[in-house]
Tab-separated table of C-alpha atoms in Angstrom:
chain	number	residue	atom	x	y	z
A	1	UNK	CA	4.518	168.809	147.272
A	2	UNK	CA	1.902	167.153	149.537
A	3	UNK	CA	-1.133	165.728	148.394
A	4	UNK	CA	-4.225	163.571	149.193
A	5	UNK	CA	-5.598	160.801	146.953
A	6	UNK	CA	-9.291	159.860	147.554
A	7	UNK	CA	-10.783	156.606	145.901
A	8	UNK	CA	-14.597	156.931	145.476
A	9	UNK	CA	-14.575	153.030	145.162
A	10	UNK	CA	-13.919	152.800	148.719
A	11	UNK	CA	-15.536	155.215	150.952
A	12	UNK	CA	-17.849	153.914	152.745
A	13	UNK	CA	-19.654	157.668	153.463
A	14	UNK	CA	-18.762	156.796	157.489
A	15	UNK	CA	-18.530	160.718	157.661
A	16	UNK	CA	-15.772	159.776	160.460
A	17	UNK	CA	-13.337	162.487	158.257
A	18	UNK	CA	-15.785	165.191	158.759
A	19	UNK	CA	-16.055	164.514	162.384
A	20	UNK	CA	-11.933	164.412	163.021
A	21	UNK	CA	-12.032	167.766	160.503
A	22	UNK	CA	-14.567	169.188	163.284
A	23	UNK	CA	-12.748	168.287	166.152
A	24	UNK	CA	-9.070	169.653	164.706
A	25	UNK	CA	-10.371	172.671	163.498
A	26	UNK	CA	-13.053	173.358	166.666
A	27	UNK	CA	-15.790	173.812	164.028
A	28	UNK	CA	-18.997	173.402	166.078
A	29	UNK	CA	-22.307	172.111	165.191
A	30	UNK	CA	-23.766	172.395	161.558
A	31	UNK	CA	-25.828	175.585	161.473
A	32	UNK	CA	-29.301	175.082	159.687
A	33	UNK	CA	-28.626	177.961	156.774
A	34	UNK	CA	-31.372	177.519	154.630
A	35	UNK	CA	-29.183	178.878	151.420
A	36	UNK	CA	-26.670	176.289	152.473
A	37	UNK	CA	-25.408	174.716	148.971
A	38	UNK	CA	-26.456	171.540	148.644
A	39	UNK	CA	-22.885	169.771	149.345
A	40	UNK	CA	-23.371	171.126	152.450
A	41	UNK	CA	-20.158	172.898	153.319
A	42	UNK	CA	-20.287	175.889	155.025
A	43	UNK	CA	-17.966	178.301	157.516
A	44	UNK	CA	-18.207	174.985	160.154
A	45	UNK	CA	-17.880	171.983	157.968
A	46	UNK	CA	-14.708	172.021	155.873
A	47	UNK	CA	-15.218	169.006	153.859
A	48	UNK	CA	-18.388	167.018	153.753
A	49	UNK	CA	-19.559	163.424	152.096
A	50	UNK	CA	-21.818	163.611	149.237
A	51	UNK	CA	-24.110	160.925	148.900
A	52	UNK	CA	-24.556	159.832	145.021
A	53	UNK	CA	-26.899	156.480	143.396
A	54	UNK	CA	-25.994	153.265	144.037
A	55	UNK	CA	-24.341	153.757	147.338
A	56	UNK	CA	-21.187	155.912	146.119
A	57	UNK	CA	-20.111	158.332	148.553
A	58	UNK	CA	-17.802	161.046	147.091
A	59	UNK	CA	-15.859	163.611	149.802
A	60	UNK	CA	-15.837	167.736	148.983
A	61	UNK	CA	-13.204	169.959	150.081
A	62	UNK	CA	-11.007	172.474	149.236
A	63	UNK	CA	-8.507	171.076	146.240
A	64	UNK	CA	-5.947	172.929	146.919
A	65	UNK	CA	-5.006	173.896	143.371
A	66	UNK	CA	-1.210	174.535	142.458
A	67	UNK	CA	-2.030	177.542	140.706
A	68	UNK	CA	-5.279	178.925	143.104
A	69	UNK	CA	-7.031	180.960	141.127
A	70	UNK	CA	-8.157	182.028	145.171
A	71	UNK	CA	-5.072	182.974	145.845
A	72	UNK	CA	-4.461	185.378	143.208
A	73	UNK	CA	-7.743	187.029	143.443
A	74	UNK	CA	-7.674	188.395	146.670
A	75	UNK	CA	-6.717	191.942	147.388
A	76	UNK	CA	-5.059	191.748	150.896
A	77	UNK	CA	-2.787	188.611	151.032
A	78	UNK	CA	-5.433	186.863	153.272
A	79	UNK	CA	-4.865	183.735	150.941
A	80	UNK	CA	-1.165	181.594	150.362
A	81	UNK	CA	-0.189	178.857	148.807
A	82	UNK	CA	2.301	177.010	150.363
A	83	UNK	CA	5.389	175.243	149.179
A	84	UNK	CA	4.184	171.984	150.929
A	85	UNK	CA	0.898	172.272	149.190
A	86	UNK	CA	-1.907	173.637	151.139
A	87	UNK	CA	-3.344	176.916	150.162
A	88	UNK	CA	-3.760	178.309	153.596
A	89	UNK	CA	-6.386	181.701	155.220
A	90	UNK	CA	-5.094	184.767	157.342
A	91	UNK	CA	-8.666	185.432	158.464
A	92	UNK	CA	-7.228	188.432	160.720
A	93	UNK	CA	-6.157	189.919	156.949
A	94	UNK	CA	-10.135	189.004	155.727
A	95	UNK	CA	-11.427	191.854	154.076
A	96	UNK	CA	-14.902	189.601	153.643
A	97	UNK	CA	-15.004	190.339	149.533
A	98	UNK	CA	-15.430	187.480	148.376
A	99	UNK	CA	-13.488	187.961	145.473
A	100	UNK	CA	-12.034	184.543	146.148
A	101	UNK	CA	-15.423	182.699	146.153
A	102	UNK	CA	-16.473	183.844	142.795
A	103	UNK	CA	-12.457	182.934	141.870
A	104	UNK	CA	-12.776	179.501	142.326
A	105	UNK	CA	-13.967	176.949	139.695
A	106	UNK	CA	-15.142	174.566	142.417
A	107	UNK	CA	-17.249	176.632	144.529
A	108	UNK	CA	-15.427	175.748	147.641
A	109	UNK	CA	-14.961	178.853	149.972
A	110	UNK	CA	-18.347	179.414	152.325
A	111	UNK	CA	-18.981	183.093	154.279
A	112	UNK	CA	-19.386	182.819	158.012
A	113	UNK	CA	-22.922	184.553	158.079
A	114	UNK	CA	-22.598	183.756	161.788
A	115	UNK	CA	-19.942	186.408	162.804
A	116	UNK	CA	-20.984	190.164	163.042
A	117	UNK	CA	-17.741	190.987	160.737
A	118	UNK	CA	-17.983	187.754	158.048
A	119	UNK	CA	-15.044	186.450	156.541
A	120	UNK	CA	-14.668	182.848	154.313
A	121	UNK	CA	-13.758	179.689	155.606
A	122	UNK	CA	-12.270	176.000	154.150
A	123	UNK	CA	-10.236	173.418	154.469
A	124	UNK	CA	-6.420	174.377	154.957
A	125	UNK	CA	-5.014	170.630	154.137
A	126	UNK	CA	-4.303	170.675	158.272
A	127	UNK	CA	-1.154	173.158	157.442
A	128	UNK	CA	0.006	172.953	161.192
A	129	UNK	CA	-0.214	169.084	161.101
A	130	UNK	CA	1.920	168.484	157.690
A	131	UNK	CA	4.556	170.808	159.371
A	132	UNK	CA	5.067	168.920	162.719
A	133	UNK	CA	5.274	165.653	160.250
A	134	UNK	CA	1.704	164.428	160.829
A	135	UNK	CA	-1.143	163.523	158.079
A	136	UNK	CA	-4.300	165.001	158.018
A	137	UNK	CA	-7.134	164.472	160.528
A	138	UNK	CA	-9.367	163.119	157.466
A	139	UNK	CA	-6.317	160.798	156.253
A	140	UNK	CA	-5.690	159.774	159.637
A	141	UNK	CA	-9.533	158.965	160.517
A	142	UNK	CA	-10.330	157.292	157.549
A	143	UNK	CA	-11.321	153.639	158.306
A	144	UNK	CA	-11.436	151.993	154.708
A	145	UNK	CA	-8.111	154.119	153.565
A	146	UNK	CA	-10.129	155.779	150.623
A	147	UNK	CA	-7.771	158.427	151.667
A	148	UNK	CA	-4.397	158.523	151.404
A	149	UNK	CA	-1.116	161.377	152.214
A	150	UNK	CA	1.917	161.555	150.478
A	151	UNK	CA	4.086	163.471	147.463
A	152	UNK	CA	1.669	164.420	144.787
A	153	UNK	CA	3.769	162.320	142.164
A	154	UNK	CA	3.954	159.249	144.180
A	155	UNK	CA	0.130	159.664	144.438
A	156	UNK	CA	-0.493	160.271	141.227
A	157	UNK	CA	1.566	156.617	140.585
A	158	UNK	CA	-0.044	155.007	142.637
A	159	UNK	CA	-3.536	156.224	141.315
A	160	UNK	CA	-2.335	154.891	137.624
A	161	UNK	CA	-1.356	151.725	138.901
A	162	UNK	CA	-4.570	151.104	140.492
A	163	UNK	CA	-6.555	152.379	137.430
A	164	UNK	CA	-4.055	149.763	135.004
A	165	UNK	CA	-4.613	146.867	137.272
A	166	UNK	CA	-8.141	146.688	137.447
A	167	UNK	CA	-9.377	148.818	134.255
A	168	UNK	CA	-13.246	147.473	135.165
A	169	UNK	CA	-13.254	148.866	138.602
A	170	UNK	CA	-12.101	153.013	137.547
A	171	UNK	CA	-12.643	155.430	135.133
A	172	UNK	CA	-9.805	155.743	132.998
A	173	UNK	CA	-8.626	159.032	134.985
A	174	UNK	CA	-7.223	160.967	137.643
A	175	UNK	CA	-9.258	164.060	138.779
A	176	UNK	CA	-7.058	166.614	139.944
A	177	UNK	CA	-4.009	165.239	137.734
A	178	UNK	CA	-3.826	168.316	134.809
A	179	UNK	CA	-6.910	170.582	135.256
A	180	UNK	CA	-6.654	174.383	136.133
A	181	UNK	CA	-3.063	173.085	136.069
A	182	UNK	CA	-3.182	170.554	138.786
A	183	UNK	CA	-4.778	170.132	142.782
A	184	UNK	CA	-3.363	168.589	145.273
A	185	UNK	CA	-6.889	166.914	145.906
A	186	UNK	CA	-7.008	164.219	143.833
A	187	UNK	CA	-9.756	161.494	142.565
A	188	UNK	CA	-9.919	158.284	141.216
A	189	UNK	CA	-13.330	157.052	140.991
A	190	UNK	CA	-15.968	154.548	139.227
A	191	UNK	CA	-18.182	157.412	138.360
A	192	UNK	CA	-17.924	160.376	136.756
A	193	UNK	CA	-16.916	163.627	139.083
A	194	UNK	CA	-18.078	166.496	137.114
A	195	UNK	CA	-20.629	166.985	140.112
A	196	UNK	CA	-17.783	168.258	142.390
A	197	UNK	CA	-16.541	171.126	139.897
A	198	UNK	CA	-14.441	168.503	137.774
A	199	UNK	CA	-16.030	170.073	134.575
A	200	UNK	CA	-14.354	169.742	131.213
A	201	UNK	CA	-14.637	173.115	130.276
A	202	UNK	CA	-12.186	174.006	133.084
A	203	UNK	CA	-9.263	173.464	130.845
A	204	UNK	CA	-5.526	172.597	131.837
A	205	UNK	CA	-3.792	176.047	132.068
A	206	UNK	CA	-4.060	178.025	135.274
A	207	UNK	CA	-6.691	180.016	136.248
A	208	UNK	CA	-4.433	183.366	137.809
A	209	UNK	CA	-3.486	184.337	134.741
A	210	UNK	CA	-7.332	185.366	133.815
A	211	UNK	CA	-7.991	186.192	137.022
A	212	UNK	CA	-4.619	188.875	137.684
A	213	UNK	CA	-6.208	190.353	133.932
A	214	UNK	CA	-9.340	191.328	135.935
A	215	UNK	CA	-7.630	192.454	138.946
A	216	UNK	CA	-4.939	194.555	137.295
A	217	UNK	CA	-8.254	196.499	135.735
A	218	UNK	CA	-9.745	197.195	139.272
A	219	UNK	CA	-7.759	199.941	140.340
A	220	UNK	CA	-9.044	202.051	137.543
A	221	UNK	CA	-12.474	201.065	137.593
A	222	UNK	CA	-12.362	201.975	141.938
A	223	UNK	CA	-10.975	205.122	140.799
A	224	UNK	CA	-13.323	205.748	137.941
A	225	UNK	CA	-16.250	205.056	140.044
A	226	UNK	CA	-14.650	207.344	142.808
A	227	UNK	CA	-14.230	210.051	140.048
A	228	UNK	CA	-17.819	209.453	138.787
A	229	UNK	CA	-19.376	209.815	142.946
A	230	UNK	CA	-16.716	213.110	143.256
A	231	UNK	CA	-18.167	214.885	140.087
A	232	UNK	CA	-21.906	214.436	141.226
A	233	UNK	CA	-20.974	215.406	144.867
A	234	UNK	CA	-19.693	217.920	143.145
A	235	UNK	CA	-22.622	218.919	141.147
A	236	UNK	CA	-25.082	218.376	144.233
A	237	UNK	CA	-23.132	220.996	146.227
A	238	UNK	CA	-23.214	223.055	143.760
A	239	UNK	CA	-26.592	223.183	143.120
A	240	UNK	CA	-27.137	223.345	146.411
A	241	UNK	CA	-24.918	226.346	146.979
A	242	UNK	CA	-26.813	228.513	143.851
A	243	UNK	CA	-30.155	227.859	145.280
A	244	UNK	CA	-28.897	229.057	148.501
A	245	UNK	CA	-27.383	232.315	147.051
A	246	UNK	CA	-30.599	232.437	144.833
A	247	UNK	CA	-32.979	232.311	148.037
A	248	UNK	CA	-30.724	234.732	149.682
A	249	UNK	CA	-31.295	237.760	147.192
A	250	UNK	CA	-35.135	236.910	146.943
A	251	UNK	CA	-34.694	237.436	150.472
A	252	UNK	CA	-32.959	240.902	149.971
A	253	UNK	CA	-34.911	242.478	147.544
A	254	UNK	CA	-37.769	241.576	149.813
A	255	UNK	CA	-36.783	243.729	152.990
A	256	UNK	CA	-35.894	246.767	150.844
C-alpha cells in the first residue's frame, strides 16, 4: 500500500506542493469564502501549508485512512478506498450529504459552495498518477524532500530510523502510524500535531465500525420520519375533508 511521509523539520512552507496540486487537479484560484476554515482548504485547494511559531510549516490534506471512516459513511458509493491506498471521489455519484464530512476525525472534506448542485472535494493521493507508475504532484514538486512516496512500511522504517538517529531533532512518534487504525499520510515532526486532527482521543481501532452502527439505524429513522409526515398528511386531509362536508350541509339546510 502506497503512502506519503512528510517531515515537518524540513518544509520550508514554499507552498510549491499546493501550486503542482492546483495545476494537476485544474483547481483554479482560491475563492475568498469568508467561513473558509482556517487551514484554508476548500473545494479548490486540496492540501494547503499551515504556518505554525517559530517558522514550522506543517502541510494538510486528506490522510487517506486505511479504514475511512468517509468511506463507510456515505450512502451512494461516491467514496472508495483503493487497494493502492488512496481513498478516491465519484463526484457524478455525489449526493451532496455530507455525511462524510461530519465522518471524518480530521475535518478534511470541503463543499463546493460554488456549483449550483454542491458536492465535496479533497485530495485523491493523485489516483491516476500512482497507476501509470508516477508519484504525486506534491512529492514530485517538493524542493527540500519533506515529502516522500513509497510502501507504507518502508515509510514507516524509514520514519523510525530518522526519529532513532537523531532523538533531539523529532518527537518520539509517527503520526499516522496506529491511529483510527492507520493513514497513509504520515508525520514525523519536532512539534506536536494535534492541530491537524492528530488528537489522542482518536484512539487506534477504526472508525467504520461506529460509523456502519449509525448508518445501519438510518433506514428506520427515514422511514419513521416518513411514517410520522404520512400520519399528519393524513390528519390534515382529513380535517380538511370534515370541514368541507361540514360547510356543505350548513350550506344545505340554508337553501331549504
Amino acid at each position: 500500500m502506497k503512502a506519503i511521509l512528510t517531515d515537518v523539520t524540513l518544509c520550508i512552507g514554499c507552498e510549491q506542493c499546493v501550486e503542482k496540486c492546483k495545476e494537476i487537479n485544474k483547481l483554479g484560484e482560491d475563492k475568498p469564502w469568508r467561513w473558509r476554515a482556517g487551514d484554508s482548504l476548500s473545494a479548490t485547494r486540496w492540501t494547503t501549508v499551515i504556518t505554525r511559531p517559530a517558522g514550522h510549516y506543517v502541510r494538510k490534506q486528506c490522510r487517506h485512512c486505511i479504514e475511512p471512516a468517509c468511506v463507510a459513511a456515505c450512502p451512494v458509493g461516491a467514496l472508495k478506498k483503493t487497494r493502492e491506498g488512496p481513498v478516491v471521489y465519484d463526484v457524478s455519484v455525489c449526493l451532496g450529504c455530507r455525511y462524510c464530512m461530519n465522518a471524518c476525525p480530521f475535518g478534511v472534506p470541503r463543499y463546493d459552495w460554488d456549483k449550483a448542485a454542491p458536492a465535496i472535494q479533497k485530495c485523491d493521493f493523485c489516483y491516476s498518477r500512482i497507476l501509470e507508475g508516477k508519484k504525486p504532484g506534491c512529492v514530485e514538486a517538493c524542493p527540500t524532500k519533506a515529502t516522500i512516496f513509497g510502501e507504507r512500511e518502508e515509510l514507516i522504517a524509514e520514519a523510525r530510523r530518522r526519529i532513532k538517529t537523531n532523538p533531539s531533532r523529532y518527537i518520539n512518534k509517527v503520526w499516522g502510524e496506529n491511529v483510527v487504525g492507520g493513514t497513509c499520510i504520515l508525520y514525523i515532526s519536532d512539534i506536536d500535531l494535534s492541530f491537524l486532527g492528530w488528537k489522542e482521543d482518536l484512539g487506534t481501532h477504526p472508525l467504520p465500525r461506529y460509523t456502519l452502527g449509525i448508518l445501519t439505524k438510518m433506514p428506520a429513522v427515514f422511514l419513521g420520519i416518513g411514517g410520522l409526515m404520512a400520519g399528519v398528511y393524513w390528519l390534515h386531509e382529513r380535517k380538511n375533508k370534515i370541514l368541507s362536508e361540514s360547510d356543505s350541509e350548513q350550506s344545505g339546510s340554508k337553501n331549504e
